[in-house]
Coordinates of C-alpha atoms and ligand atoms in Angstrom, one line a residue:
X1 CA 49.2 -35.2 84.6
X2 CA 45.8 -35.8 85.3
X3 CA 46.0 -39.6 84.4
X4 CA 45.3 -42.5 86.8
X5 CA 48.2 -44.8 85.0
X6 CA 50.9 -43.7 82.2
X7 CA 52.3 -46.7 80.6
X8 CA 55.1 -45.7 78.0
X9 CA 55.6 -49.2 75.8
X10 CA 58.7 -49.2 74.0
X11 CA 59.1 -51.6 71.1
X12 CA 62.3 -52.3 70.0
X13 CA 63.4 -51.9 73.2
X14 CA 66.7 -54.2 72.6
X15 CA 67.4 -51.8 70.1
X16 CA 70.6 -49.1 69.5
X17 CA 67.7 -46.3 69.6
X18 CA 65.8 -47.5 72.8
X19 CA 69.5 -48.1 74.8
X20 CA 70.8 -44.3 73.6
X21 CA 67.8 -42.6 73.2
X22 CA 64.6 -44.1 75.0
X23 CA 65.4 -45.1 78.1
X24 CA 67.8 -42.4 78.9
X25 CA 65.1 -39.5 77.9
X26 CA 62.2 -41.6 80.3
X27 CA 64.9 -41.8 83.0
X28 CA 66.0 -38.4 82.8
X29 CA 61.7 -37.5 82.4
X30 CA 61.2 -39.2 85.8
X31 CA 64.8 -38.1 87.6
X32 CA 63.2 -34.5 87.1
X33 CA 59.9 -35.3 88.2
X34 CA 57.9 -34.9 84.8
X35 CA 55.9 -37.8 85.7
X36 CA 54.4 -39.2 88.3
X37 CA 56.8 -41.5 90.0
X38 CA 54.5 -44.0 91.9
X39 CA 51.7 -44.3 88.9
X40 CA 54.2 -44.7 85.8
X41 CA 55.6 -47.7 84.1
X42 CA 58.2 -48.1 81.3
X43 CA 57.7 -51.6 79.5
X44 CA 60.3 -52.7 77.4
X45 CA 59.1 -55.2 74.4
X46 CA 61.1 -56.7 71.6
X47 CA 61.2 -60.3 70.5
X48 CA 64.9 -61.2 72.4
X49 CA 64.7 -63.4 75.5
X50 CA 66.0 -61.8 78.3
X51 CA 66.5 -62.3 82.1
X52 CA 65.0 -59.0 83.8
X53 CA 68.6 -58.4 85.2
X54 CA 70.4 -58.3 82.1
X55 CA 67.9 -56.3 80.2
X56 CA 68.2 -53.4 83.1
X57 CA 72.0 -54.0 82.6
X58 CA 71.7 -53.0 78.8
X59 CA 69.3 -50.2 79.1
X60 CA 71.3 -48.7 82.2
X61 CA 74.5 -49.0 80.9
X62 CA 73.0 -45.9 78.2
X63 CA 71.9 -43.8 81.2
X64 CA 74.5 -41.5 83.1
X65 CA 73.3 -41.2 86.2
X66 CA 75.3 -40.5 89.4
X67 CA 73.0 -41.6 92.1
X68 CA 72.3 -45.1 91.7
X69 CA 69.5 -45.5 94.3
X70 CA 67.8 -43.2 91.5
X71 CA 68.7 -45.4 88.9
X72 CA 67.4 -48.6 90.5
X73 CA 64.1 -46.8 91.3
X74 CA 63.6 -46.2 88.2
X75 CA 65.0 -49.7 86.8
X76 CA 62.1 -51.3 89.2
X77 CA 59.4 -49.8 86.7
X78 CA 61.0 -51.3 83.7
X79 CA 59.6 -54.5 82.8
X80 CA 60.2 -56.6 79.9
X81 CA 58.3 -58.5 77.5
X82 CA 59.6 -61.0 75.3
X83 CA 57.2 -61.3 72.1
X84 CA 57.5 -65.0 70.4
X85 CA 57.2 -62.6 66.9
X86 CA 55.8 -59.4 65.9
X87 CA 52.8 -60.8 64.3
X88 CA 52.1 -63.0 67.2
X89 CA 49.1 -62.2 68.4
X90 CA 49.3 -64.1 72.1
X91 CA 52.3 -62.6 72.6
X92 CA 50.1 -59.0 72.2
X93 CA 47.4 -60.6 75.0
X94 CA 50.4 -61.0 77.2
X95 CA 51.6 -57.2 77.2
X96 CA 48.3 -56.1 77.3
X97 CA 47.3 -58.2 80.5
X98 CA 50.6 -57.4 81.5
X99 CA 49.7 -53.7 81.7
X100 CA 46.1 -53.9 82.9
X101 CA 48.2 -55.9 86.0
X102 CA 50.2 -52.4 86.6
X103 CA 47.2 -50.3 85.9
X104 CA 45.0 -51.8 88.4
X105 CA 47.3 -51.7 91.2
X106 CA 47.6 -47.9 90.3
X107 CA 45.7 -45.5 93.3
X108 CA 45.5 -42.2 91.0
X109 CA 42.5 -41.2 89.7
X110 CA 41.3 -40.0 85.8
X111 CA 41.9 -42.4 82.7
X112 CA 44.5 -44.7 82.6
X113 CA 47.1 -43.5 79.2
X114 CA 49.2 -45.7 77.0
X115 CA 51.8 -44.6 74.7
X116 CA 53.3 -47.1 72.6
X117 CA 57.0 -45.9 71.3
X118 CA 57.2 -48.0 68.2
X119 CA 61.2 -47.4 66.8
X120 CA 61.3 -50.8 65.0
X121 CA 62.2 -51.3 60.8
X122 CA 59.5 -50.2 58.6
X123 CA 59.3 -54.4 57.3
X124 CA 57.6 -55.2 61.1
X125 CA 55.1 -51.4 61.5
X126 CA 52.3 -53.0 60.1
X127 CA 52.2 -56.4 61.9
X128 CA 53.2 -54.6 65.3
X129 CA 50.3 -51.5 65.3
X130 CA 47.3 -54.0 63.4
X131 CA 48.4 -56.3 66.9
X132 CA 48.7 -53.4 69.0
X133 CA 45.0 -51.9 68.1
X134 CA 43.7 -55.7 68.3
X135 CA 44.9 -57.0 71.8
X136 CA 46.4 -53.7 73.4
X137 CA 44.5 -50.8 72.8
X138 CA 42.8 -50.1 76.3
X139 CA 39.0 -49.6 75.4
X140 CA 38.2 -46.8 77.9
X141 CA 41.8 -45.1 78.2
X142 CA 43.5 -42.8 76.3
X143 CA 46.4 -45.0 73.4
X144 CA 48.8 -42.9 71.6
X145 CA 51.5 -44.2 69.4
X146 CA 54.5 -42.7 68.6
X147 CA 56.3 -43.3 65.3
X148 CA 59.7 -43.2 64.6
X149 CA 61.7 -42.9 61.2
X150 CA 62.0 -43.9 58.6
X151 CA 58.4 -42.8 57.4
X152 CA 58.7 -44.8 54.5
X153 CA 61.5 -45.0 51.6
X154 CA 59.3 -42.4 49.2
X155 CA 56.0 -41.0 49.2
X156 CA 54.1 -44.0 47.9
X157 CA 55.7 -46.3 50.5
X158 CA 54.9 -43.1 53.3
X159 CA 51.5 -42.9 51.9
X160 CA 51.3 -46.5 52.4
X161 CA 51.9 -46.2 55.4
X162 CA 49.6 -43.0 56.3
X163 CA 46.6 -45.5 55.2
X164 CA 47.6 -47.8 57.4
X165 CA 47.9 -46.1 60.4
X166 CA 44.6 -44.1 59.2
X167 CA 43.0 -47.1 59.0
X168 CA 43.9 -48.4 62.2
X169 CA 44.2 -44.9 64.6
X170 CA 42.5 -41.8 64.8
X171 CA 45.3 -38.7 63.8
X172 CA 45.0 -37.7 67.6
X173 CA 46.4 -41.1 68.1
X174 CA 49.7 -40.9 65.8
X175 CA 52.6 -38.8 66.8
X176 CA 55.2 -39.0 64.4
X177 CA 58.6 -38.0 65.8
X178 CA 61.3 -36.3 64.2
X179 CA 63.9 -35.7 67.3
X180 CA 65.1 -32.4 65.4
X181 CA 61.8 -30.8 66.7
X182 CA 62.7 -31.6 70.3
X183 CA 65.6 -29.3 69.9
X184 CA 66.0 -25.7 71.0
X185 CA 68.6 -24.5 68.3
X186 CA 65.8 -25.8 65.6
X187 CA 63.1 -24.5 67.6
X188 CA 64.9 -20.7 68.1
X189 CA 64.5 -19.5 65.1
X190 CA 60.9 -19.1 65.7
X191 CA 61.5 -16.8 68.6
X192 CA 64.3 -15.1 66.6
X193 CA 62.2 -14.4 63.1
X194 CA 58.5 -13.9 65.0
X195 CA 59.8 -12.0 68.1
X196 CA 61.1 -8.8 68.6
X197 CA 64.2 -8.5 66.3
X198 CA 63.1 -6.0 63.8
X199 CA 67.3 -6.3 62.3
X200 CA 66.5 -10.3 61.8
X201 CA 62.8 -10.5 60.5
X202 CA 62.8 -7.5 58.2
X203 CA 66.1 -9.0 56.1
X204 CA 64.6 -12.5 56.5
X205 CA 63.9 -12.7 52.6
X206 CA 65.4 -12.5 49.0
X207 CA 66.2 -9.0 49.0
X208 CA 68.8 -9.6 51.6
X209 CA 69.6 -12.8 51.7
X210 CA 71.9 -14.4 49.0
X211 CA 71.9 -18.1 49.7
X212 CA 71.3 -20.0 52.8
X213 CA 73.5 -22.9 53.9
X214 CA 72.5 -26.1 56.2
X215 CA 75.9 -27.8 57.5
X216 CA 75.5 -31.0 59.0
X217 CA 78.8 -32.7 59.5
X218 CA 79.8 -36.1 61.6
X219 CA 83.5 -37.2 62.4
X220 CA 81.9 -40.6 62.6
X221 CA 81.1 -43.0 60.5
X222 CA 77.9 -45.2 59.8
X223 CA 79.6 -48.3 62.1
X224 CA 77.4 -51.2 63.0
X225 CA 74.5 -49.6 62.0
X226 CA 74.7 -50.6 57.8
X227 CA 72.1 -53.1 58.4
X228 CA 69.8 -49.7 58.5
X229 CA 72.1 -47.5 57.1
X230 CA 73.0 -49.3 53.6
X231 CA 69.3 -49.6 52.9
X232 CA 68.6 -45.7 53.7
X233 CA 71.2 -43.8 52.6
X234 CA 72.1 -40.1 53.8
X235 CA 69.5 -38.6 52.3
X236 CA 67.2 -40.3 53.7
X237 CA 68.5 -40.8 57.4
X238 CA 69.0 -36.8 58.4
X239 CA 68.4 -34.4 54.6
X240 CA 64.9 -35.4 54.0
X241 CA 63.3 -35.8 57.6
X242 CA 65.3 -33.5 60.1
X243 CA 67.7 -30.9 58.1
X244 CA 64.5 -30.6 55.8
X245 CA 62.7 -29.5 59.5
X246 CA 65.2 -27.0 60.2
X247 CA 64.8 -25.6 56.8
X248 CA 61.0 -25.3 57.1
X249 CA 61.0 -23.4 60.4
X250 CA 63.3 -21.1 59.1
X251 CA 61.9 -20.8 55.9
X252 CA 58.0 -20.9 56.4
X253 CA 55.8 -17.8 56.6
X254 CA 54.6 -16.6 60.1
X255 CA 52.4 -18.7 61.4
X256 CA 48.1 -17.2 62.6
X257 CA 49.3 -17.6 66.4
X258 CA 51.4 -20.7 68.0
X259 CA 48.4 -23.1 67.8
X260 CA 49.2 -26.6 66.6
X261 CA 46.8 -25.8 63.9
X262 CA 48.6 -22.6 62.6
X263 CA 51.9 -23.9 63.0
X264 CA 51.2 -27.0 61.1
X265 CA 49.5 -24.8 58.5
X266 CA 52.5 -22.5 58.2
X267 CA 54.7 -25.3 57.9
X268 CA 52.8 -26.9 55.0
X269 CA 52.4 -24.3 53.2
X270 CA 56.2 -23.8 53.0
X271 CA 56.4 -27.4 51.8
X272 CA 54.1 -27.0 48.9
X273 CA 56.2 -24.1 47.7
X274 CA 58.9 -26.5 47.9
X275 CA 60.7 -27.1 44.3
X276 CA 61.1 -31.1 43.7
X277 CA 65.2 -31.0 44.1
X278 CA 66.7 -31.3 40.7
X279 CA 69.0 -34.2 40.2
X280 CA 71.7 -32.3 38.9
X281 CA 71.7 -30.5 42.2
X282 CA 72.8 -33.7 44.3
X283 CA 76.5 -34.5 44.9
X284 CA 76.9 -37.8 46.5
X285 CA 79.7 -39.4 48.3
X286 CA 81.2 -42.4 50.7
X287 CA 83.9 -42.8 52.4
X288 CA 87.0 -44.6 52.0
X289 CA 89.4 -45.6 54.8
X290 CA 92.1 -43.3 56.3
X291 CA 94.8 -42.8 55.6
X292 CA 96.4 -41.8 58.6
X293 CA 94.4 -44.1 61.4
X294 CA 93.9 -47.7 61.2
X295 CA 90.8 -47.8 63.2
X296 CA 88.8 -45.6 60.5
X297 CA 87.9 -47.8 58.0
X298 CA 86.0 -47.4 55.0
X299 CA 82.4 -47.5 54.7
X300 CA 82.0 -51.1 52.4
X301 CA 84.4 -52.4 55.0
X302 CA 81.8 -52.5 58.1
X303 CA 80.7 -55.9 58.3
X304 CA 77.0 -54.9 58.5
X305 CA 77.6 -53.5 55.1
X306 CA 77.1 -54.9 51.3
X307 CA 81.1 -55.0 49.9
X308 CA 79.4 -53.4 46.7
X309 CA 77.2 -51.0 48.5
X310 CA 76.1 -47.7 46.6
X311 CA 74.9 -46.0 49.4
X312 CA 76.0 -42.6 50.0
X313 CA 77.2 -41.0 53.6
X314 CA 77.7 -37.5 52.0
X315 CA 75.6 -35.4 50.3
X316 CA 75.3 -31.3 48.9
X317 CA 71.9 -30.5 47.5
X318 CA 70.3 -27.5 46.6
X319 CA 66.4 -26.9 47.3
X320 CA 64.5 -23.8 45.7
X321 CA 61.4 -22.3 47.2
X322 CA 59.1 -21.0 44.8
X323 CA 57.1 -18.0 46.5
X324 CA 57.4 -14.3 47.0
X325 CA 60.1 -14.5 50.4
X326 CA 62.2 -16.8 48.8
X327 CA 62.4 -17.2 45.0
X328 CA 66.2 -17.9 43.7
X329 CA 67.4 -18.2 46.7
X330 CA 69.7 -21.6 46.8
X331 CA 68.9 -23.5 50.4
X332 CA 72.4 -25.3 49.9
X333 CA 72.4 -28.5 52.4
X334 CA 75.3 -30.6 52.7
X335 CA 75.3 -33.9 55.0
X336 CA 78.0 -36.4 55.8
X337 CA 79.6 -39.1 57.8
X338 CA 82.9 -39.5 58.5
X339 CA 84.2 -35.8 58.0
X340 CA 86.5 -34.0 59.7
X341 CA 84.7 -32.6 62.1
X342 CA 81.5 -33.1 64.2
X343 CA 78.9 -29.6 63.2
X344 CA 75.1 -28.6 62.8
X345 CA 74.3 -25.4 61.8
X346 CA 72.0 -23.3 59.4
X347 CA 73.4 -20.0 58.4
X348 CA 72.1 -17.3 56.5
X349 CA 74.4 -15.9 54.1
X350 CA 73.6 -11.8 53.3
X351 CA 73.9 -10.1 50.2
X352 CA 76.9 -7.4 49.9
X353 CA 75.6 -4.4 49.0
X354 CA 76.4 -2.5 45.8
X355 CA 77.0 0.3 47.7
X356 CA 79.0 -1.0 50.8
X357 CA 81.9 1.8 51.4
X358 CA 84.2 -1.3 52.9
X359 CA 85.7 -3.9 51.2
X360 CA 86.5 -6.6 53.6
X361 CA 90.0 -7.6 54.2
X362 CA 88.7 -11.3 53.5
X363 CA 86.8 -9.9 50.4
X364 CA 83.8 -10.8 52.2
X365 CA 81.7 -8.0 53.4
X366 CA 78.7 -9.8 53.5
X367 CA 77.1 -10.7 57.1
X368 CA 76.0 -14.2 57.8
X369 CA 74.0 -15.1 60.6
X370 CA 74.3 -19.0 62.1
X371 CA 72.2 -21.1 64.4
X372 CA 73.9 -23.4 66.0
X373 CA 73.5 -26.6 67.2
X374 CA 77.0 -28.9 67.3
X375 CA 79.9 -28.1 68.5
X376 CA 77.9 -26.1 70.7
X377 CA 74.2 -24.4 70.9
X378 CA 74.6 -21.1 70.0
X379 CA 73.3 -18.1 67.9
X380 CA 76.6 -16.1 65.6
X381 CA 76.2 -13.1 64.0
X382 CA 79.1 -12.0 61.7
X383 CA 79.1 -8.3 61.2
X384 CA 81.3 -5.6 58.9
X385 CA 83.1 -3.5 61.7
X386 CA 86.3 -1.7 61.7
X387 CA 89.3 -3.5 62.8
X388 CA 90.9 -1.6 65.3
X389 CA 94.1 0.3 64.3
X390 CA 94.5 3.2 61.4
X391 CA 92.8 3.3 58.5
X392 CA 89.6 1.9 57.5
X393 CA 90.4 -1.9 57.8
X394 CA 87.1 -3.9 58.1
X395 CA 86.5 -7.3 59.4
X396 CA 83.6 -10.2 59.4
X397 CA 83.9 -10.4 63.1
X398 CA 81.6 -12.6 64.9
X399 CA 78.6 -11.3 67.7
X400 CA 78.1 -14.6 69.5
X401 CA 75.4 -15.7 72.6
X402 CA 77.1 -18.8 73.5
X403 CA 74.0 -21.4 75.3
X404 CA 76.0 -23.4 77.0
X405 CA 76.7 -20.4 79.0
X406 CA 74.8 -21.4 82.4
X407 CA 73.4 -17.5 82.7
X408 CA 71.1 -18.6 79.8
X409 CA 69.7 -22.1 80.8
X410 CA 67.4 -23.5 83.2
X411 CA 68.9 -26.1 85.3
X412 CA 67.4 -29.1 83.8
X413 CA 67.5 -28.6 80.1
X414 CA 66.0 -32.1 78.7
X415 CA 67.2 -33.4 75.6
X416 CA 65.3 -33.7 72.1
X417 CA 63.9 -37.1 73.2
X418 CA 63.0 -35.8 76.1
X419 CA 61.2 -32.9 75.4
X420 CA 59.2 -35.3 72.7
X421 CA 57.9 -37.8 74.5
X422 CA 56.7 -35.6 77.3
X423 CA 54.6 -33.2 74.6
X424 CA 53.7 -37.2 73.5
X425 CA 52.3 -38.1 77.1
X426 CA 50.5 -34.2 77.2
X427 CA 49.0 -35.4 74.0
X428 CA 50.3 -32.2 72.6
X429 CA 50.7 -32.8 68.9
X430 CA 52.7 -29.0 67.8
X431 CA 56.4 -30.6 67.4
X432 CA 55.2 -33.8 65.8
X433 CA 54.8 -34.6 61.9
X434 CA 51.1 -34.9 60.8
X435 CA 50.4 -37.2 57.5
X436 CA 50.0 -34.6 55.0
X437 CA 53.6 -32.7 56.2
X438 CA 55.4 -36.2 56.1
X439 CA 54.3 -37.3 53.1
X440 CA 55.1 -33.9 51.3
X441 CA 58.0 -33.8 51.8
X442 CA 59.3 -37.3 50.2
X443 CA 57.7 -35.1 47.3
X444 CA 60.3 -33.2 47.6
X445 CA 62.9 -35.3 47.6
X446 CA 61.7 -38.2 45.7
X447 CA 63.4 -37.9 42.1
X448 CA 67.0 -36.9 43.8
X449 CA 67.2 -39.5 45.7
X450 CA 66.5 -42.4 43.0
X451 CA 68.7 -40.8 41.0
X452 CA 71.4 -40.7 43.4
X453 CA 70.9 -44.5 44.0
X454 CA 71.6 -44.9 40.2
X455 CA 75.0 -43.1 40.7
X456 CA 78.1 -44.3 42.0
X457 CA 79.2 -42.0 44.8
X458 CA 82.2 -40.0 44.6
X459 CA 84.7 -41.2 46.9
X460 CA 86.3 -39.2 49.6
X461 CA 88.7 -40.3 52.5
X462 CA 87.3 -40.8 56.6
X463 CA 88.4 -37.4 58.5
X464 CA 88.5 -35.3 55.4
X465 CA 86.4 -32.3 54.4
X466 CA 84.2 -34.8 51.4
X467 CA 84.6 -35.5 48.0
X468 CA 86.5 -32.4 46.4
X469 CA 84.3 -32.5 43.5
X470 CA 81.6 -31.0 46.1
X471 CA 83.8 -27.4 45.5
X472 CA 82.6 -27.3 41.5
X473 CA 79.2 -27.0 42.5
X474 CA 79.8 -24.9 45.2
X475 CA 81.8 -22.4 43.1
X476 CA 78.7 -22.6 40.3
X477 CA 76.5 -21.6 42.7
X478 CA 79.0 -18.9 44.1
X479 CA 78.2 -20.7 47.9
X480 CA 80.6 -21.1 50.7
X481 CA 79.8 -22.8 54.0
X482 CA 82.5 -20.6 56.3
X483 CA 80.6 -17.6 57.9
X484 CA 83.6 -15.6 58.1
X485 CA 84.4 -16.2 61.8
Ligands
BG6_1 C1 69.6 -39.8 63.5 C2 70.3 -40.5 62.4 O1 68.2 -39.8 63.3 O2 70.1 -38.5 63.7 C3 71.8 -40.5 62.7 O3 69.8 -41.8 62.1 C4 72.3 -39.2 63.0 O4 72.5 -41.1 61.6 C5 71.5 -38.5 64.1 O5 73.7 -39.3 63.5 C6 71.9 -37.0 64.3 O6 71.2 -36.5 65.4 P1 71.9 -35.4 66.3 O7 70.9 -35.0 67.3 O8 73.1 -36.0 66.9 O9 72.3 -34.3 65.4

């Protein structure tokens, strides 16, 4: 990295994000050598007083790390700033001072870079980057600020926000983060469409493919986190920002070539052909306690949460895509906390043919194809095939390349984060959000979800499968989630 300082500034850096996220991804970044040990530094800032000791005993205790001569090597270049309030402007002079201290002692050579990680509440953004471009921007190195959701509630509070950060930063300058891009089982289906499987990309359309499903279940709740949660909703926390990303890569037409320009064109262009989701085509839900362990309770019961709360931690909608690949074709997403079982996957579902000479055992003889990314990363195709034995028995058996097989991997595999803020440091802007794409897609989603907030959610219990009255609408649209393994 051809930079004489890198100086990643996390805000919020008491926060649930920064301890599970952040500083895990920057220590495993310098563990594995991505950056330059002896010319980087990590500075923590958030407005809690700390003693230096006990903030590196917060942010360690979210980093698993076996050699601890590693860990406190890393835990030397972790300052922390205390700011007096977000819109205090001294408080800005003192971080930047603070940095120019650790920049000047630096002995490499080329600009100094500063990346300010900003995973604060939408309420502080706009005191925290007008400071940040007042009092911290370095005048002859290279800033970069990284945003973190929520982008807004809706599109007018996202384009809101778009002017604001226009107005203060150049769009080189913003790299919006949506951790979903960081990931390899997102990222795949690029290789797997736009590579060499002629069996994937020629029935990658309507003509083959009935419906297409996006699965995103949690065994665990929204705990201690209503403060955000309650205010957000599902649909807003994972269906409109990263399931929505999922969708678009798999959905989007090929891009020119792999250039940020192309891709970002590609992926645009899919979300203009986008239908607004219909209200009608949003089943929400939240959880009640269960009934079977003590510990799960139900979502109004979390402290951090209203006792009348409306906010939903389920939901099923169904997205259309007017254009030529995929018109008709139900993108059926369902979300939710609190299932029974922890799962992240987005499957195509095929057509049966008219013609097919082998009815299933199952009744299905239908193929379904699934990328996989919880319980494990992994690619599943379900073909027809004989079952073995007399007769002309066929099954949906599954084809599987399992990732976490060792054969496949690379020793160091980073995580999401990880992978993020490094293509943040290159300044390497393909697997972030720009404006236009972030704001587009509240489009999208904008009428559901204030019509859902009107709604009382249907109720289902922690550990189950979600509200039952999801199955109507699923039956309607003739849509199953199983893929026949
Ligand atoms: C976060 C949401 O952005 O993504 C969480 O706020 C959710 O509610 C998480 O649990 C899911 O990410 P992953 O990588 O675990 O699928």
């Amino acid at each position: 990295l051809p930079f004489r300082h890198v100086a990643i500034v996390v805000f919020g850096a008491s926060g649930d994000l920064a301890k599970k996220m952040t500083y895990p991804a920057l220590f495993s970044l310098m563990a594995n050598n991505m950056l330059p040990k002896d010319r980087t530094h990590f500075i923590g800032a958030a407005r809690s007083k700390y003693k230096m000791e006990d903030f590196h005993k917060k942010i360690s205790s979210g980093i698993k790390s076996s050699d601890q001569q590693v860990l406190s090597k890393f835990l030397e270049k972790c300052p922390y700033i205390s700011l007096s309030a977000y819109d205090d402007g001294p408080s800005y002079q003192r971080l930047d001072s603070e940095i120019a201290k650790l920049e000047s002692q630096s002995t490499g050579s080329g600009k100094n870079l500063r990346v300010y990680y900003i995973a604060l509440p939408p309420s502080v953004f706009g005191d925290v980057s007008e400071n940040l471009r007042k009092y911290a921007w370095h005048k002859e190195g290279i800033n970069r600020i990284i945003v973190e959701k929520p982008y807004g509630k809706d599109y007018q509070s996202a384009k809101v926000l778009s002017n604001k950060l226009a107005s203060l930063f150049t769009e080189e300058e913003v790299f919006r983060i949506d951790h979903y891009l960081g990931k390899d089982s997102v990222k795949s289906v690029l290789p797997l469409r736009f590579g060499a499987n002629p069996f994937l990309s020629s029935t990658w359309s309507r003509e083959h493919v009935q419906y297409v499903t996006v699965n995103f279940k949690e065994a665990f709740g929204a705990e201690g986190r209503g403060g955000y949660f309650d205010e957000f909703g599902i649909i807003r926390d994972v269906m409109q920002n990263h399931l929505m990303q999922w969708i678009i890569l798999a959905g989007m037409e090929r891009p020119n070539s792999l250039s940020v320009k192309d891709i970002h064109q590609a992926k645009l262009k899919f979300i203009n052909d986008c239908r607004p989701v219909r209200p009608s085509d949003v089943i929400i839900g939240q959880y009640t306690a269960s009934s079977k362990d003590p510990n799960k309770k139900a979502y109004k019961d979390d402290e951090t949460v209203k006792k009348d709360s409306k906010a939903s931690t389920f939901a099923t909608a169904v997205l259309y895509i007017d254009n030529d690949r995929w018109r008709d074709v139900p993108f059926v997403i369902r979300c939710g906390k609190a299932l029974d079982e922890t799962r992240a996957e987005l499957t195509l579902h095929y057509k049966t043919p008219p013609d097919s000479l082998f009815p299933s055992e199952s009744g299905r003889t239908g193929t379904t194809f699934t990328i996989r990314d919880h319980p494990e990363k992994s690619h599943v195709l379900t073909a027809t095939t004989k079952k073995p034995g007399r007769g002309f028995t066929v099954l949906n058996a599954p084809l599987s390349i399992d990732f976490s097989n060792p054969k496949y991997t690379d020793s160091y595999v980073p995580t999401a984060y990880e992978v993020l803020i490094y293509d943040a440091v290159r300044g390497d802007h393909t697997w972030f959000v720009p404006r236009e794409e972030a704001e587009e897609a509240w489009r999208v989603w904008d009428d559901a979800i204030k019509n859902s907030e009107s709604r009382n959610p249907l109720k289902y219990e922690y550990g189950s499968e979600g509200p039952k009255e999801e199955k109507d609408l699923l039956k309607q649209l003739g849509v199953e989630f199983e893929t026949g393994e």
